[in-house]
Short mmCIF file of C-alpha atoms in Angstrom, two decimals:
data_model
loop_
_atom_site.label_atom_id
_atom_site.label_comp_id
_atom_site.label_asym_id
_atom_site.label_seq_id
_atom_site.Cartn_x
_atom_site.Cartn_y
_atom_site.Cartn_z
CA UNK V 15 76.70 51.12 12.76
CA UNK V 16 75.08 47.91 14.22
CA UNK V 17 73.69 45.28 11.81
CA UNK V 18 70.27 44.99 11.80
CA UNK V 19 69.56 41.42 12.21
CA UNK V 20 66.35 39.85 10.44
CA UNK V 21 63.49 37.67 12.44
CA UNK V 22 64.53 34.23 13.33
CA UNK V 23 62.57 32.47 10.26
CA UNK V 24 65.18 29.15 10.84
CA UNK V 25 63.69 26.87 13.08
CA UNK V 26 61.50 28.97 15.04
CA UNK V 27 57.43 30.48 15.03
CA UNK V 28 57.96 32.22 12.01
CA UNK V 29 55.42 31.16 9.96
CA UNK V 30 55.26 31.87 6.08
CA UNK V 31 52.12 31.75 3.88
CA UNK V 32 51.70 31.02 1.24
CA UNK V 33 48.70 31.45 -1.32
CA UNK V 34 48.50 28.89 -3.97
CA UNK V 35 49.08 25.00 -3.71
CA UNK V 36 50.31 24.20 -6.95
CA UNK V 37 53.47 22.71 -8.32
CA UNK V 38 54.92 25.95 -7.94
CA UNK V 39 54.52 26.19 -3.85
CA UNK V 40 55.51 22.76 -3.81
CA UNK V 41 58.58 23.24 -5.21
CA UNK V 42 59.27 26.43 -3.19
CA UNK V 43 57.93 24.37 -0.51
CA UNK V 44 61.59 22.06 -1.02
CA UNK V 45 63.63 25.12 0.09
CA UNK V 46 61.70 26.14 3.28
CA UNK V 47 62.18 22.70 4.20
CA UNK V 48 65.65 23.03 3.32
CA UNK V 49 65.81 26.06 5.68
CA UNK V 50 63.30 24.60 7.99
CA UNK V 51 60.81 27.60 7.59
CA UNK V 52 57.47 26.94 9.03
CA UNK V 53 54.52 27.71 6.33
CA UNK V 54 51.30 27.28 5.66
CA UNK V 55 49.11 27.18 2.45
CA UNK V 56 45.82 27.76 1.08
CA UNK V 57 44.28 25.88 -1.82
CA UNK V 58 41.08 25.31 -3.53
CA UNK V 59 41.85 21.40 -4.01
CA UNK V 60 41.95 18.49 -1.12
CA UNK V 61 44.67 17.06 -3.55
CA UNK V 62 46.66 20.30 -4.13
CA UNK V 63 50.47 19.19 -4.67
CA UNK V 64 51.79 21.36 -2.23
CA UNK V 65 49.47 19.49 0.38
CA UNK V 66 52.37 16.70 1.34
CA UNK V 67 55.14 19.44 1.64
CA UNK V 68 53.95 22.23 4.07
CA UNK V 69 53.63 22.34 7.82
CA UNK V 70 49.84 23.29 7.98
CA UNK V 71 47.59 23.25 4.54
CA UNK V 72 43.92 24.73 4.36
CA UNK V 73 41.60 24.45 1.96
CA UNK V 74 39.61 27.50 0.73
CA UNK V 75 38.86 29.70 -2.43
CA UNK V 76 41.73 31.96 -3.11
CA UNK V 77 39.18 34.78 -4.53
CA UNK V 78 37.04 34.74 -1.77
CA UNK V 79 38.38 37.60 0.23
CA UNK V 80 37.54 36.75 4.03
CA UNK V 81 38.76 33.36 3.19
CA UNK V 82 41.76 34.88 2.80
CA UNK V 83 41.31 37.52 5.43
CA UNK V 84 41.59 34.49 8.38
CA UNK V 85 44.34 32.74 6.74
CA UNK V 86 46.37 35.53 7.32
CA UNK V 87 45.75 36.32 10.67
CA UNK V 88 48.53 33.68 12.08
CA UNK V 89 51.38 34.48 9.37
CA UNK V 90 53.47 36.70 9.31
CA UNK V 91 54.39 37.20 5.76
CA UNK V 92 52.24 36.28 3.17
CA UNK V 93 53.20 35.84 -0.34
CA UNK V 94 51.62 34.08 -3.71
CA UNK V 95 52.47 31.33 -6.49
CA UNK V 96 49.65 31.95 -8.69
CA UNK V 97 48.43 35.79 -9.29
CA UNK V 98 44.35 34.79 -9.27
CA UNK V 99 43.97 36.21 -5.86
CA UNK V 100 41.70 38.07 -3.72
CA UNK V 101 43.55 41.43 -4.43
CA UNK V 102 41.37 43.74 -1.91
CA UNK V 103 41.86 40.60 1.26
CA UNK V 104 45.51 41.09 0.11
CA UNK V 105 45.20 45.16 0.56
CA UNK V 106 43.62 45.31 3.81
CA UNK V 107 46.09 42.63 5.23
CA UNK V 108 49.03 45.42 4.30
CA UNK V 109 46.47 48.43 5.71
CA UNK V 110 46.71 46.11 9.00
CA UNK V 111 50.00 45.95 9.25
CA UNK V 112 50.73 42.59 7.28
CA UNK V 113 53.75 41.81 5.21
CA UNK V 114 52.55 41.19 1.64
CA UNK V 115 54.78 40.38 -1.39
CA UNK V 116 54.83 40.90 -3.90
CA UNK V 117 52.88 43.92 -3.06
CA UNK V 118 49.14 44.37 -3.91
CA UNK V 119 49.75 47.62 -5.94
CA UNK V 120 52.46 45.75 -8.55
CA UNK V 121 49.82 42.89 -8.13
CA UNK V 122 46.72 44.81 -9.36
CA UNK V 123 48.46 45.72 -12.38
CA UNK V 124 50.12 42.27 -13.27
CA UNK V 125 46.96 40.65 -12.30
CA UNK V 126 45.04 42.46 -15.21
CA UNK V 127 46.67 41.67 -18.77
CA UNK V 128 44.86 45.63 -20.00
CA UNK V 129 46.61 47.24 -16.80
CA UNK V 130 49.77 45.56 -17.46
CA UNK V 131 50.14 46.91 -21.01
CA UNK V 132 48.82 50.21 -20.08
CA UNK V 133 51.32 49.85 -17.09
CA UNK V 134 54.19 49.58 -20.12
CA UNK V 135 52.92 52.53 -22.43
CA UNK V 136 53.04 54.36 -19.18
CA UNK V 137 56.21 54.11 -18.40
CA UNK V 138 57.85 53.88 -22.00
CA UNK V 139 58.41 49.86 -21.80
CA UNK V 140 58.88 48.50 -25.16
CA UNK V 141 55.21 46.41 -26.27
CA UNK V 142 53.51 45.43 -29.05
CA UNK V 143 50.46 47.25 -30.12
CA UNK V 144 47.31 46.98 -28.60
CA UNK V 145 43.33 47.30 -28.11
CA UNK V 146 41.29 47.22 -25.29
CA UNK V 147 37.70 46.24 -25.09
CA UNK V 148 35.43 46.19 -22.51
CA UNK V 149 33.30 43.15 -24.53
CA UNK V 150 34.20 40.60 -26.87
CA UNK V 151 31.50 42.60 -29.52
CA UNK V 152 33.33 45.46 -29.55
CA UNK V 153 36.02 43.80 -31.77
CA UNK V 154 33.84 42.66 -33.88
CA UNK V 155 32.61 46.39 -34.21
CA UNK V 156 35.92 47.52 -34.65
CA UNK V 157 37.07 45.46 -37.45
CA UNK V 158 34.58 46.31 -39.18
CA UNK V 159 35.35 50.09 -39.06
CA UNK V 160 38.50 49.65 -39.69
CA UNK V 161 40.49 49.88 -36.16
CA UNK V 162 41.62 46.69 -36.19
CA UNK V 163 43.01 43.87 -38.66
CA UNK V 164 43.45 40.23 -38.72
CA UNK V 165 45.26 38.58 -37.77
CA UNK V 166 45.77 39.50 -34.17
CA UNK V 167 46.40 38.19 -30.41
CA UNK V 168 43.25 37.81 -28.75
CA UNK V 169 43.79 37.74 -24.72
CA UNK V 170 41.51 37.73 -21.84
CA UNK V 171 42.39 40.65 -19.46
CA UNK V 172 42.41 37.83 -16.33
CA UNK V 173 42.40 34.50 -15.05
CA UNK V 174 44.72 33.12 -17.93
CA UNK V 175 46.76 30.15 -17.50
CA UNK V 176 49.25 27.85 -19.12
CA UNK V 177 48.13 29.01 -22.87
CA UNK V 178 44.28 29.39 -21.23
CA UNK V 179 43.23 32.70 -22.30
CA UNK V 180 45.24 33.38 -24.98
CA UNK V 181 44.03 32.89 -29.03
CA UNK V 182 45.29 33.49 -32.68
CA UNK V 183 42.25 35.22 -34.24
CA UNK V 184 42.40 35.39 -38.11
CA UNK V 185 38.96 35.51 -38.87
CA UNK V 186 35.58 36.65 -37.79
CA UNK V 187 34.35 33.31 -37.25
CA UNK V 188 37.17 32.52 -34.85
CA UNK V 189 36.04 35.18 -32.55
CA UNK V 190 32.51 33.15 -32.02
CA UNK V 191 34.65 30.31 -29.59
CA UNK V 192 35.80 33.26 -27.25
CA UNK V 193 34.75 34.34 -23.86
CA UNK V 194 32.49 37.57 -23.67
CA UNK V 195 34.40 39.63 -21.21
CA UNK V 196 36.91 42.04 -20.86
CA UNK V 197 39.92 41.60 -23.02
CA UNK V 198 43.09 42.93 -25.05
CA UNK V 199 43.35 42.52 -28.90
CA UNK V 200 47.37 42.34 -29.52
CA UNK V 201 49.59 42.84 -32.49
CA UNK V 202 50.79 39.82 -34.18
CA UNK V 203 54.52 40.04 -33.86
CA UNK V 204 56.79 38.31 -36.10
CA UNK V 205 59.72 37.57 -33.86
CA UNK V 206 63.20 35.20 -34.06
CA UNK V 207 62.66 34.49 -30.41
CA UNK V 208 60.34 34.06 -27.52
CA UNK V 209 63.14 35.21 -24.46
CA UNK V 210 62.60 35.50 -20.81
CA UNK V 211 64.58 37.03 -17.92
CA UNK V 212 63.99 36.90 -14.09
CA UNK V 213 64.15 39.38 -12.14
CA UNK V 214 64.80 39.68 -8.11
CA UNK V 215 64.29 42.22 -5.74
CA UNK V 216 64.44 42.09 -1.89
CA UNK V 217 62.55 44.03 0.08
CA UNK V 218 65.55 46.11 1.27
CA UNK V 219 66.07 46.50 -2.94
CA UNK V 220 68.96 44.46 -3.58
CA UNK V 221 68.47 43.53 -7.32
CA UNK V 222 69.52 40.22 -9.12
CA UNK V 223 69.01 38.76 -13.09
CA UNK V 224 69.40 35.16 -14.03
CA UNK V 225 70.59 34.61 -17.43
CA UNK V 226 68.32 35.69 -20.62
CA UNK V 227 66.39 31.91 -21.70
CA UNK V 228 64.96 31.12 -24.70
CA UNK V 229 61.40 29.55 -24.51
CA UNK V 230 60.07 27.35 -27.51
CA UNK V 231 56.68 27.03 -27.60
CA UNK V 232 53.97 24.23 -28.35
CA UNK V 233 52.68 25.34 -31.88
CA UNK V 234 48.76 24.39 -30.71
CA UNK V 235 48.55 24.59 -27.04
CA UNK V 236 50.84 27.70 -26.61
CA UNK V 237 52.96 26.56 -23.69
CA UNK V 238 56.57 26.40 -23.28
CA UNK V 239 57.93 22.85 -24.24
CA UNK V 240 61.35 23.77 -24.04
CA UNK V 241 63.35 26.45 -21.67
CA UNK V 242 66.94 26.92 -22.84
CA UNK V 243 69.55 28.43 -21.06
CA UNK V 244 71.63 30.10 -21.67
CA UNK V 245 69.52 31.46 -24.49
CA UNK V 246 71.24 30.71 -28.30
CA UNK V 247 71.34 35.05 -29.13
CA UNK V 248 73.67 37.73 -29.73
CA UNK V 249 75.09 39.43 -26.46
CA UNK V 250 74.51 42.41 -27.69
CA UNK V 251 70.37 41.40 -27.87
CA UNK V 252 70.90 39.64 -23.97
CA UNK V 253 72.38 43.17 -22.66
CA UNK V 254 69.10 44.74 -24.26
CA UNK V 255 66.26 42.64 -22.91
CA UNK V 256 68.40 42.52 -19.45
CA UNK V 257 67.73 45.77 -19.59
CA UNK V 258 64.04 46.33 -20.30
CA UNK V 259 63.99 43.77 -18.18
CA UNK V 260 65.41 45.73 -15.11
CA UNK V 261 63.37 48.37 -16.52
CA UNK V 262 60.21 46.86 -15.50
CA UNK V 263 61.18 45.59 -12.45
CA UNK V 264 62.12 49.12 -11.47
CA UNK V 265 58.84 50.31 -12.12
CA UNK V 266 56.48 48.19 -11.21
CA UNK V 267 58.20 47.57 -7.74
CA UNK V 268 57.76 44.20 -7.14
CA UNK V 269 59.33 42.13 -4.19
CA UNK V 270 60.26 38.64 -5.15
CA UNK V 271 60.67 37.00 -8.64
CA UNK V 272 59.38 38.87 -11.82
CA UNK V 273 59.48 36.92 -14.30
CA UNK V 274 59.33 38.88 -17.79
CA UNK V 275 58.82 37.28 -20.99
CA UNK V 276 59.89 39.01 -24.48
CA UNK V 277 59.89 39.02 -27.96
CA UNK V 278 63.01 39.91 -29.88
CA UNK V 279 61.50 41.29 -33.20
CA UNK V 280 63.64 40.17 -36.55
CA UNK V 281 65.38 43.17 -36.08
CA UNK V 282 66.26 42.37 -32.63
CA UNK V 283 64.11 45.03 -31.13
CA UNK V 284 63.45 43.93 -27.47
CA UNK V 285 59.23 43.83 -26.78
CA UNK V 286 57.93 42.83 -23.49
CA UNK V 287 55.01 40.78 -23.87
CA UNK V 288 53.69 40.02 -20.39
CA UNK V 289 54.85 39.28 -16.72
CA UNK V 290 54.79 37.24 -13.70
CA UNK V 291 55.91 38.32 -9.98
CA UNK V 292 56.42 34.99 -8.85
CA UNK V 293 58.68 31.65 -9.54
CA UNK V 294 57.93 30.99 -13.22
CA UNK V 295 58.10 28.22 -15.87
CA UNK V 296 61.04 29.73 -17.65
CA UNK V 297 62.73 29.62 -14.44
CA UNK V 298 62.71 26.08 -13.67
CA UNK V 299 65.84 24.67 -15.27
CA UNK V 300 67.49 26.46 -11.90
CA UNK V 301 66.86 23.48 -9.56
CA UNK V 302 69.75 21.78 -11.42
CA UNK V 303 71.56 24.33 -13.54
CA UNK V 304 71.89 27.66 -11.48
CA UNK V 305 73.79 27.94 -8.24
CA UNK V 306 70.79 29.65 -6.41
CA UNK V 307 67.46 28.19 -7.62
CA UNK V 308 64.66 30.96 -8.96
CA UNK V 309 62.27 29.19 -5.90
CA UNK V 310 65.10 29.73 -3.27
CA UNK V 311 65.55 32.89 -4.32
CA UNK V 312 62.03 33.58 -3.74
CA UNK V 313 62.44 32.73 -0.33
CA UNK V 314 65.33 34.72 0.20
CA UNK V 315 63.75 37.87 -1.30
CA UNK V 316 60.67 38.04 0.41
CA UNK V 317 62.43 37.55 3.89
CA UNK V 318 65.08 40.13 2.61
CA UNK V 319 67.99 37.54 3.15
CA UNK V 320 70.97 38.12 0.90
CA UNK V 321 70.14 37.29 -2.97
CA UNK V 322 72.19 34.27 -3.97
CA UNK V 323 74.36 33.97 -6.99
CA UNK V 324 71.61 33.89 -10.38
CA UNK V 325 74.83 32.23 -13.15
CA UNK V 326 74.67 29.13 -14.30
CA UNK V 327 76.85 26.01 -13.28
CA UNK V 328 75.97 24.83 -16.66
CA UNK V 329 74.18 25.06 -19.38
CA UNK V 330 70.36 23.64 -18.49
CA UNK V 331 67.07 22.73 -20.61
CA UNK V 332 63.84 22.01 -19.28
CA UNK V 333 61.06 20.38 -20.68
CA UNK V 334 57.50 20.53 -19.66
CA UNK V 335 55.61 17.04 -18.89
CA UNK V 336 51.98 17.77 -20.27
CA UNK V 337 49.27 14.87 -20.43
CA UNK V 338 49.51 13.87 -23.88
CA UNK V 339 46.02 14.29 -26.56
CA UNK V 340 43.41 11.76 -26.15
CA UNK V 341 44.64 11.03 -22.67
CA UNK V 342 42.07 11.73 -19.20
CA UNK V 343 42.08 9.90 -16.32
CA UNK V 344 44.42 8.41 -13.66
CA UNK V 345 48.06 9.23 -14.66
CA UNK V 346 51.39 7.24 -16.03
CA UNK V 347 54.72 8.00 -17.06
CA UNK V 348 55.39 5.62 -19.63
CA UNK V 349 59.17 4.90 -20.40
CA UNK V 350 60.32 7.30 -17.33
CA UNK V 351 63.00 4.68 -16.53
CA UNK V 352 64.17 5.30 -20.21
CA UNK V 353 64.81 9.03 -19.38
CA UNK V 354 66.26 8.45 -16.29
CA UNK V 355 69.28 6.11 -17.37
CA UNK V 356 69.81 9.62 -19.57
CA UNK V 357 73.07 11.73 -19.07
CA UNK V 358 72.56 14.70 -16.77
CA UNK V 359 68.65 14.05 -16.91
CA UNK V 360 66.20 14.96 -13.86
CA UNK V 361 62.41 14.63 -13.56
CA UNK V 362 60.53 16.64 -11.40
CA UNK V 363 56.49 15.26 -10.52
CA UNK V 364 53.92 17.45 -9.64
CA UNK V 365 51.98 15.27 -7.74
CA UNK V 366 48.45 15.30 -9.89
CA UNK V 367 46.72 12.12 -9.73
CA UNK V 368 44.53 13.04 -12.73
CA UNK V 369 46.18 13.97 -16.71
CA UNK V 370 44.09 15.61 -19.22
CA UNK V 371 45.53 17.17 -22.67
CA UNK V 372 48.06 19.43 -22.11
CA UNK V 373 47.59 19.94 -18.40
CA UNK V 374 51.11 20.51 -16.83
CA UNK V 375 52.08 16.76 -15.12
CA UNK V 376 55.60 17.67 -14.16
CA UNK V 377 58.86 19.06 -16.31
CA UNK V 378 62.35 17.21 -16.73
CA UNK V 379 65.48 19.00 -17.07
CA UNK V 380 68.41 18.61 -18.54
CA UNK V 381 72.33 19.58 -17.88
CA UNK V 382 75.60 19.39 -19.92
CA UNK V 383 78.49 21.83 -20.40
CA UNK V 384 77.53 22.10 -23.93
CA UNK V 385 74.29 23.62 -25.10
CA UNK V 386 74.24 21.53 -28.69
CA UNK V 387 74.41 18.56 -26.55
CA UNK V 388 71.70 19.36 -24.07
CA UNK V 389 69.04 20.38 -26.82
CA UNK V 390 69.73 16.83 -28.34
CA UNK V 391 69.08 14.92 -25.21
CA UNK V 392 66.49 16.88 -24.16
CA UNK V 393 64.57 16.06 -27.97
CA UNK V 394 65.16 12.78 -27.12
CA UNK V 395 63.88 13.27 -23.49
CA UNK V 396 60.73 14.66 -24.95
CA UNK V 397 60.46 11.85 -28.01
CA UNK V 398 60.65 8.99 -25.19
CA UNK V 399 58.43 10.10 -22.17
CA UNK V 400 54.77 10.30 -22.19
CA UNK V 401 52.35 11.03 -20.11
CA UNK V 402 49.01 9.43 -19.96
CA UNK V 403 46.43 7.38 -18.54
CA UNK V 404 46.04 4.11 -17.26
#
């Protein structure tokens, strides 16, 4: 049987777009280059990172569906890095004919944080308990009968971001600084470890898993300050949440990355707690550490190329770079020379102009052949850096 060959994306008209201009499509933005893809992005911002890195950038509202109606009609595959997106635009691009992915029915239930558990019930995926209101005074009503009990998870069913969205509620008075609309109330779990594994699937269904990562998280701002691979558990508890894992990716039918995030309970039950089908934070100590990188592999999914190889060269740790408290305005990386005369050390930079507290500036990772070692440098990476304003 003849090989069917692929479109000439390598030098040539092919033209990949890309919705979302964050640090995310700027870093996958490095590996088109590096296969000298032709793309093109949409962003809300005139100062979007990915601005400096793509071959044609256009500035629009990703929700606004015939925004991103026209900005389709000159690529020919389209695919995300950031899930707030004009769902139905995306949906009558594929009813035309258009090559979406990840595809806008796994995208309709990831994009909702009430689908996606109802998604897991639904298909037996292991999850932690669970309410869903309509309002923000229903729980209120239901505590008070009884139904639910403090304390609990409090999430917004979309638009969350890096920790946005997402509260500890552990008394009535607590639920008075929360958004009225739809949301998810969410079993506290008492866990050992916050894991992560991602998943990817080409469009012809080749399947690949990177290692299982631990994440530790930022006790106030809830976002992942360190990502360490590979993660510090029992291979017998790495096998399971490979598993559920794969599990999810099977359903849900993604094309692309899928990144899924877990708990492992304290007695190493395996819960999924939410996903992402798209390069992911948890994925970014690849650049350095893996021999394909999570943003490459993107690429290579989406354009159904061969998956590249998801171990580890060596062990890696990232840390996030978030604009330190009390901190707004134009940004500096104090002591960044420091870091950088550090063994195996590498800082990434977003590109933002502007810090804030706890807005995402840029992450730093680190490599050594031993674990112990890495975690070390990588306290010391995050002791010495800072990020703030002028």
């Amino acid at each position: 049987m003849p090989v069917k060959e692929n479109p000439n994306y390598f030098s040539s008209n092919f033209n990949l777009g890309i919705l979302g201009g964050g640090q995310l499509g700027k870093m996958m933005l490095y590996e088109t280059r590096k296969f000298d893809i032709r793309t093109k992005v949409l962003d809300a911002s005139s100062e979007a990172p990915s601005k400096i890195a793509c071959n044609q950038f256009v500035q629009g509202d990703l929700m606004d569906y015939q925004t991103v109606l026209d900005f389709a009609t000159d690529v020919d595959v389209l695919t995300i890095e950031i899930e707030n997106v004009n769902v139905d635009a995306l949906e009558k691009l594929e009813d035309q004919g258009k090559t979406v992915y990840p595809p806008t029915k796994a995208l309709r239930i990831i994009q909702n944080k009430a689908k996606q558990k109802l998604f897991y019930v639904d298909n037996q995926i292991p999850t932690a308990d669970f309410s869903r209101f309509a309002y923000k005074s229903e729980i209120k009503d239901s505590i008070e009968n009884g139904g639910l009990q403090f304390p609990f998870i409090w999430k917004a069913a979309q638009f969350g971001y890096d920790g946005q969205g997402v509260k500890v509620v552990r008394k009535m008075e607590d639920l008075d600084a929360l958004p009225p609309g739809e949301c998810i109330a969410e079993e506290m779990i008492d866990f050992k470890n916050e894991l992560a594994v991602i998943v990817c699937r080409s469009a012809n269904g080749e399947i690949k898993t990177y290692p299982v990562v631990e994440m530790e998280f930022h006790p106030e701002a809830n976002q992942v300050e360190y990502v360490i691979c590979p993660a510090r558990i029992d291979e017998n508890v790495a096998e399971r949440a490979q598993e559920v894992a794969l599990k999810v990716s099977e359903k849900i039918e993604h094309v692309g990355l899928l990144a899924v995030e877990l708990f492992q309970t304290q007695t190493d039950e395996i819960l999924v707690n939410e996903v992402a089908p798209r390069p992911h934070n948890s994925g970014h100590y690849s650049i350095e550490a893996s021999y394909t990188n999570q943003f490459e592999q993107h690429i290579r999914a989406i354009l159904n190329l061969p998956l590249g190889e998801t171990k580890s060269k060596v062990a890696g740790i990232m840390v996030n770079l978030v604009g330190a408290e009390g901190h707004t305005g134009d940004v500096h990386y104090q002591n960044i020379e420091e870091i950088l005369a550090m063994e195996g050390v590498t800082p990434h930079i977003y590109g933002k102009k502007q810090t804030r507290p706890f807005r995402k500036m840029g992450h730093v990772t680190i490599v050594n052949q031993d674990i112990s070692k890495a975690r070390q440098i990588a306290q010391q990476v995050k002791e010495t850096i800072k990020v703030i304003s002028k």
